[in-house]
Coordinates of C-alpha atoms in Angstrom, one line a residue:
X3 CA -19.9 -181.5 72.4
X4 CA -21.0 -184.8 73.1
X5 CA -23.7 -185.2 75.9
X6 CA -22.6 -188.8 77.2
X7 CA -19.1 -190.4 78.1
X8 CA -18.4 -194.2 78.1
X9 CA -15.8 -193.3 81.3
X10 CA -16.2 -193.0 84.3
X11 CA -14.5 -192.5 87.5
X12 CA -15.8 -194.0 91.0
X13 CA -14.8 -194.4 93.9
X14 CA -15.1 -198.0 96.1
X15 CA -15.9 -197.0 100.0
X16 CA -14.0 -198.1 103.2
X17 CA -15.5 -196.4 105.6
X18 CA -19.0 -195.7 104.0
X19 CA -22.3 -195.1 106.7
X20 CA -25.3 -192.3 107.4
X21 CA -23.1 -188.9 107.6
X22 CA -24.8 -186.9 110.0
X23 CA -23.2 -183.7 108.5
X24 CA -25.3 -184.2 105.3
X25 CA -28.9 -185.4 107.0
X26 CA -29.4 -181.8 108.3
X27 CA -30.6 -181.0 104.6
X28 CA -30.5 -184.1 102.7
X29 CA -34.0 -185.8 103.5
X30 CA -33.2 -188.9 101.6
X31 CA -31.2 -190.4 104.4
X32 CA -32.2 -192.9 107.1
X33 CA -30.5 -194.8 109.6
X34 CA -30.3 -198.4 109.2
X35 CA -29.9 -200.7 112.3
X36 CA -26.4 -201.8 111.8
X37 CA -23.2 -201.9 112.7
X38 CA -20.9 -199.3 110.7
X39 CA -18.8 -202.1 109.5
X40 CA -22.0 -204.4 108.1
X41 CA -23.3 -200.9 106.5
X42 CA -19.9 -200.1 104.6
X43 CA -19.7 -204.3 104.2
X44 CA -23.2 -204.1 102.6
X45 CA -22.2 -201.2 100.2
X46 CA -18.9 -202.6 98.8
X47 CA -21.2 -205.6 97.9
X48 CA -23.8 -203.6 95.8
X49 CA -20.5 -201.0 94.2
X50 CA -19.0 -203.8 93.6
X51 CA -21.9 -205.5 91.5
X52 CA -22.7 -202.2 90.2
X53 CA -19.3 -201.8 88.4
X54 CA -19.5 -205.1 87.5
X55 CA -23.0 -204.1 85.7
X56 CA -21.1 -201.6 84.1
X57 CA -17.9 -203.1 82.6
X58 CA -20.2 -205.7 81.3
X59 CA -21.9 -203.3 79.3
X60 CA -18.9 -202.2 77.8
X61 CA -18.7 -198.7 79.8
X62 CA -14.8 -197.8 81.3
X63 CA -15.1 -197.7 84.9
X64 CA -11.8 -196.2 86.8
X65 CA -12.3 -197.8 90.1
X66 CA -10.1 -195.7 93.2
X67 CA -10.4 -197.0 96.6
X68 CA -11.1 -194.4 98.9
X69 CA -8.4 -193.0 101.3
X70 CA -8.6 -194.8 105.2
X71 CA -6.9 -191.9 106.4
X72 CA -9.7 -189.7 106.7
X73 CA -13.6 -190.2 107.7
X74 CA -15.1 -189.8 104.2
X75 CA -18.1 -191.6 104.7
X76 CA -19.8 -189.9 101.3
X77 CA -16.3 -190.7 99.1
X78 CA -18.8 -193.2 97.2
X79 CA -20.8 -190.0 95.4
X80 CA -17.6 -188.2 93.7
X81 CA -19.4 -186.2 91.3
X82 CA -20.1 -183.8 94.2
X83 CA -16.6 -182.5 94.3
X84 CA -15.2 -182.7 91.3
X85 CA -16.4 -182.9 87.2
X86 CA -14.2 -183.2 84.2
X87 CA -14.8 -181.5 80.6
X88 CA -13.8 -181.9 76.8
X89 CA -11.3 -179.0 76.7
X90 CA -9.4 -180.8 79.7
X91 CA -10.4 -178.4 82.4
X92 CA -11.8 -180.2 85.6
X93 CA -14.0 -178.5 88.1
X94 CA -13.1 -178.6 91.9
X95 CA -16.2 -177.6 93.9
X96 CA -16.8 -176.7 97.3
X97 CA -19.0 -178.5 99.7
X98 CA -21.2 -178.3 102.0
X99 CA -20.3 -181.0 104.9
X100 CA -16.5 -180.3 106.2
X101 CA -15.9 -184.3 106.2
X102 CA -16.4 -184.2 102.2
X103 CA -14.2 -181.8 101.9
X104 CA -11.4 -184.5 102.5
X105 CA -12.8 -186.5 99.8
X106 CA -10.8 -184.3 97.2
X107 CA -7.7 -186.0 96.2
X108 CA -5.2 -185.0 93.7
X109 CA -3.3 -188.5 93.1
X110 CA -6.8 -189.6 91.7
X111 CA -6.1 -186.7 88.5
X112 CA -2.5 -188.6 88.6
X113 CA -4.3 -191.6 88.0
X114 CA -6.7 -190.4 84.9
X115 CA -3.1 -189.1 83.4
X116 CA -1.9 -192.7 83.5
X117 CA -5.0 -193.7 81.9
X118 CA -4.1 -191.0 79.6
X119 CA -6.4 -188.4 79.7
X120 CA -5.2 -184.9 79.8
X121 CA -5.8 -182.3 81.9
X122 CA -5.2 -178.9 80.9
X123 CA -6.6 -176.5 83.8
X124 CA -7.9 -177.1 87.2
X125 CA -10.9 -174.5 88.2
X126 CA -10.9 -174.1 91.3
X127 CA -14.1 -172.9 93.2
X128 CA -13.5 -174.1 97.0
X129 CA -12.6 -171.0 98.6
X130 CA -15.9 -170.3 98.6
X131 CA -16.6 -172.4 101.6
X132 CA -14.7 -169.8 103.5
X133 CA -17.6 -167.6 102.8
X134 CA -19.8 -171.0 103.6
X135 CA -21.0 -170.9 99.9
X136 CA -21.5 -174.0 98.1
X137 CA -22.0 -175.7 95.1
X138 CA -21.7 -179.1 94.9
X139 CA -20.5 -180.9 91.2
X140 CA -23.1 -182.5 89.0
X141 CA -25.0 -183.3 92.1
X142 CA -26.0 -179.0 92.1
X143 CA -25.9 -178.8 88.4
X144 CA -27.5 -180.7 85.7
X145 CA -25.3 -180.0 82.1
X146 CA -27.1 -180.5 79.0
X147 CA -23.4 -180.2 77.3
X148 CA -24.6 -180.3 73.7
X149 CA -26.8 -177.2 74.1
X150 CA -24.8 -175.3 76.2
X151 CA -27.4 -175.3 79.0
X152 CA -27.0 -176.1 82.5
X153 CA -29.8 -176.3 85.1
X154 CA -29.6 -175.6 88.7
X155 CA -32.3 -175.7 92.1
X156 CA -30.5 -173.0 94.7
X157 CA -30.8 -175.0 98.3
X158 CA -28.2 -174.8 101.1
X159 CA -25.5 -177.0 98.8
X160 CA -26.0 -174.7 95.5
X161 CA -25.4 -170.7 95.8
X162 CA -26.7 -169.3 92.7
X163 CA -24.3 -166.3 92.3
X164 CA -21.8 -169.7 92.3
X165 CA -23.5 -171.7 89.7
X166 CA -23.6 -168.2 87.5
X167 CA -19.9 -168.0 88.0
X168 CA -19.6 -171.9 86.7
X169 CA -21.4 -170.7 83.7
X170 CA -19.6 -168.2 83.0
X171 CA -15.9 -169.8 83.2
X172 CA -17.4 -173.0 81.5
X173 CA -19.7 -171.4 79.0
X174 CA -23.3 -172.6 79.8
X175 CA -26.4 -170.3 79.4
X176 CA -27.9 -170.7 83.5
X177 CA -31.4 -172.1 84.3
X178 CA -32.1 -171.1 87.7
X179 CA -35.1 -172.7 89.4
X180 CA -36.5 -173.8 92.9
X181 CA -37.0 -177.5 93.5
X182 CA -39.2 -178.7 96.6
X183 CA -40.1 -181.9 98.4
X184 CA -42.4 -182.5 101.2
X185 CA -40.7 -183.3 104.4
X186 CA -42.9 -183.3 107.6
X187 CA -45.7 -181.3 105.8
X188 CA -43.3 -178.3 104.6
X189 CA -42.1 -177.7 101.2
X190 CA -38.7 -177.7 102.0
X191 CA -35.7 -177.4 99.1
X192 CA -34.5 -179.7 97.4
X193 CA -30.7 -180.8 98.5
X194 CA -29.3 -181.9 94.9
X195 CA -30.7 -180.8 91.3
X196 CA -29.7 -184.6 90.2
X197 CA -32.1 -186.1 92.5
X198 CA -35.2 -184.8 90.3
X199 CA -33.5 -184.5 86.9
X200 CA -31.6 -185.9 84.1
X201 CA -30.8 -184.8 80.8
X202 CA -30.0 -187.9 78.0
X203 CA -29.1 -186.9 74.6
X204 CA -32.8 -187.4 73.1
X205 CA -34.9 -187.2 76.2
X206 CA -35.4 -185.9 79.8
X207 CA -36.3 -187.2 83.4
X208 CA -38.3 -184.7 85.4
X209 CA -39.7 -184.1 88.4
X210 CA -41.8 -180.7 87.4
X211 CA -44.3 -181.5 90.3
X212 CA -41.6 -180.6 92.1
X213 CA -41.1 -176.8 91.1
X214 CA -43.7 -175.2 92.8
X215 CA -43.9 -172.2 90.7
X216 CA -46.0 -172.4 87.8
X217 CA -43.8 -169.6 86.0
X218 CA -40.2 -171.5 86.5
X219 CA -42.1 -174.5 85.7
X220 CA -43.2 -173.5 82.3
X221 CA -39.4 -172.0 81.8
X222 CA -37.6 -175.0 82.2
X223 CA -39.6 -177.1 80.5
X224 CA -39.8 -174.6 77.8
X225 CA -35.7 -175.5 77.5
X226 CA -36.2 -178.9 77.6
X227 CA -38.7 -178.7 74.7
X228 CA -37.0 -176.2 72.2
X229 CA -33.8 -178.9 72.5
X230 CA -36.1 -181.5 71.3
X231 CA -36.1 -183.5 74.2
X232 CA -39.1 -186.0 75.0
X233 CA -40.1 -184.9 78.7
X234 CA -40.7 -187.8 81.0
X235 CA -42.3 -186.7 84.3
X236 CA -42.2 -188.8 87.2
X237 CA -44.2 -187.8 90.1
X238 CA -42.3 -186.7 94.1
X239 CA -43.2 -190.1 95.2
X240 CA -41.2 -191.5 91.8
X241 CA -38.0 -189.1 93.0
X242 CA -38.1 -190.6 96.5
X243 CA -37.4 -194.0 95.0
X244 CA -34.9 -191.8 93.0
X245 CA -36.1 -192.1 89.8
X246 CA -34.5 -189.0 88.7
X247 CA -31.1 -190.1 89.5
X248 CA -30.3 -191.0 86.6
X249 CA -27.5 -191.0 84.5
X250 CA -27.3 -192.0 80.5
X251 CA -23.7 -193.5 79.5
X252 CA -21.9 -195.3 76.2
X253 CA -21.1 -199.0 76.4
X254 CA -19.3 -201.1 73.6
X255 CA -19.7 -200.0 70.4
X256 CA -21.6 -196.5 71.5
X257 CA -24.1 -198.2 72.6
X258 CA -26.5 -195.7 74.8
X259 CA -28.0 -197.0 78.4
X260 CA -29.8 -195.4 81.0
X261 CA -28.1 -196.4 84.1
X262 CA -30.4 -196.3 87.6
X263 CA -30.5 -197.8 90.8
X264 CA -33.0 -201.0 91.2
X265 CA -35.3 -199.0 93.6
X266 CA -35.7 -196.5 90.5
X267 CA -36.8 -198.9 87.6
X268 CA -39.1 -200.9 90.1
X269 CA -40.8 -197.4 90.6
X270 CA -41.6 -196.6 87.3
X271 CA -44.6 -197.8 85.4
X272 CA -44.3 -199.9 82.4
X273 CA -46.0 -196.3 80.4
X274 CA -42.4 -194.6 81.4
X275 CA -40.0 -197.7 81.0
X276 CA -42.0 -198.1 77.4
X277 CA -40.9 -194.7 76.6
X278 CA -37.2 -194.3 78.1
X279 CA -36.3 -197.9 76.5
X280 CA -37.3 -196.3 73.2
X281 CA -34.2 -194.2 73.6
X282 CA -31.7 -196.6 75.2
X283 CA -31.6 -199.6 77.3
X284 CA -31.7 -199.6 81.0
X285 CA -29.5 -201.0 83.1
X286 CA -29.8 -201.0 86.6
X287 CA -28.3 -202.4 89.6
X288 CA -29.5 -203.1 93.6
X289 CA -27.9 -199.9 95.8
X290 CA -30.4 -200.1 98.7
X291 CA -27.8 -199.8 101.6
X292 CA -26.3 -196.7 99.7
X293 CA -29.3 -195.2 99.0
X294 CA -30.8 -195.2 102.3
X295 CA -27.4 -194.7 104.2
X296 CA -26.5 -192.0 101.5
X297 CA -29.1 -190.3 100.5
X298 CA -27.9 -190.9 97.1
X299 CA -27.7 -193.2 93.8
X300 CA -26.8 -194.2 91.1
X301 CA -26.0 -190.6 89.6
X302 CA -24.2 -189.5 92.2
X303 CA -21.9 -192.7 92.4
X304 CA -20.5 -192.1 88.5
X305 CA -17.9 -188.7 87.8
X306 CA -18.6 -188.5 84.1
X307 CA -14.6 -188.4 82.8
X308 CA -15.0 -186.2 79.4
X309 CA -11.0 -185.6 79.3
X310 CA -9.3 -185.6 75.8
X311 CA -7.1 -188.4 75.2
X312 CA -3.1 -187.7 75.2

């Protein structure tokens, strides 16, 4: 199973801005002293650049507008609702805010199929919101596909018992572990595992400062390790900038890059961009009005499409 796709699926906003049903737990958000329209303007400009980044590269990049029907402000992160796999099952998950919840839209699988990818099942986890569990895409859960290993912080958008249920259906031995970041002088969880973690086929981005106990520390990286991945650690203040949302991807020819947000690269040291060019090259792109808006980057923005051709 490979670890890294050369498609993906995002989605341009039309309605993007702060959603004040995701700041209650996602301290990455701020407000920005604009207009609604200038933020969502502002973002367009930096998506559209971004996939422009991309295509350049080589990478596929399925661009859906989002739906102005509904108030999706977050439609710009799909990977939170939905993830698609080799044996051409997709993942619906269910989320936290009740405005994402509209983000899920079935003519978007219509479009993959006239792409030409197939899709064989749809798993289907979003009852669970009924119960007011959640577990939120690639954003909870951190896949290393070619060992059969997926990683996962509990916090108020990833139910454990959930994530063990994903494992089970899709086959992946569970690494369960509690992430933390410092907000107002508490060690409060984590909202998303992607936002201090990546997994690339040869190395890893992690925030371990961020796992507070010393036991689950040693565990995960313990993983990480026996897989013959080189651990790069970036410190809380790193993960703010969101240098752990990351996301490695296949451009023309197979070639591998490291895709991050601008903020990201310009907070790493040269030590760390030494050692993560030494696997791949990095591209990144300026997403600062999505980022602070958002509470999200670059990661979240990309829905891996792993999908088997027809």
């Amino acid at each position: 199973m490979q670890q890294t796709t050369n498609t993906i699926l995002m989605i341009r906003p039309v309605k993007f801005r702060m959603n004040e049903q995701t700041a209650v737990n996602n301290y990455f958000q701020e407000e920005l002293e604009l207009k609604n329209s200038e933020i969502n303007s502002k973002a367009q400009a930096e998506f559209d650049a971004f996939v422009e980044k991309l295509r350049a590269a080589g990478v596929t990049v399925i661009v859906e507008d989002d739906d102005k029907l509904n108030d999706t402000p977050d439609s710009i992160f799909p990977n939170n609702w939905v993830s698609f796999h080799e044996n051409g099952d997709l993942a619906l998950y269910p989320m936290f805010a009740e405005n994402r919840r509209k983000e899920r839209r079935e003519e978007l699988f219509t479009r993959l199929e006239d792409e030409g990818f197939e899709i064989e099942n749809i798993i289907d986890y979003t009852s669970a919101e009924e119960d007011d569990l959640f577990l939120e895409g690639t954003g909870s859960i951190i896949l290393d596909r070619t060992n059969g290993k997926a990683y996962c912080a509990p916090s108020a958008r990833a139910d454990e018992d959930l994530f063990i249920e994903f494992c089970e259906d899709f086959d992946y031995h569970p690494i369960v572990f509690t992430a933390y970041q410092t907000v107002d002088d508490q060690r409060l969880p984590i909202y998303h595992t992607n936002v201090m973690m990546c997994i690339g086929e040869t190395f890893a981005v992690i925030c371990s400062d961020s796992i507070d106990d010393k036991k689950e520390r040693k565990h995960v990286l313990k993983h990480l390790k026996e897989d013959g991945k080189e651990i790069i650690a970036i410190t809380e203040k790193q993960m703010h900038h969101f240098a752990g949302n990351m996301l490695q991807v296949r451009g023309a020819e197979g070639k591998h890059f490291l895709v991050m947000s601008k903020a990201a690269h310009d907070s790493l040291t040269p030590h760390q961009i030494e050692r993560l060019t030494s696997h791949c090259e990095i591209l990144s792109s300026n997403l600062e009005t999505i980022e602070t808006c958002g509470g999200g980057s670059a990661r979240c923005m990309m829905a891996e499409v792993f999908l088997p051709k027809a």
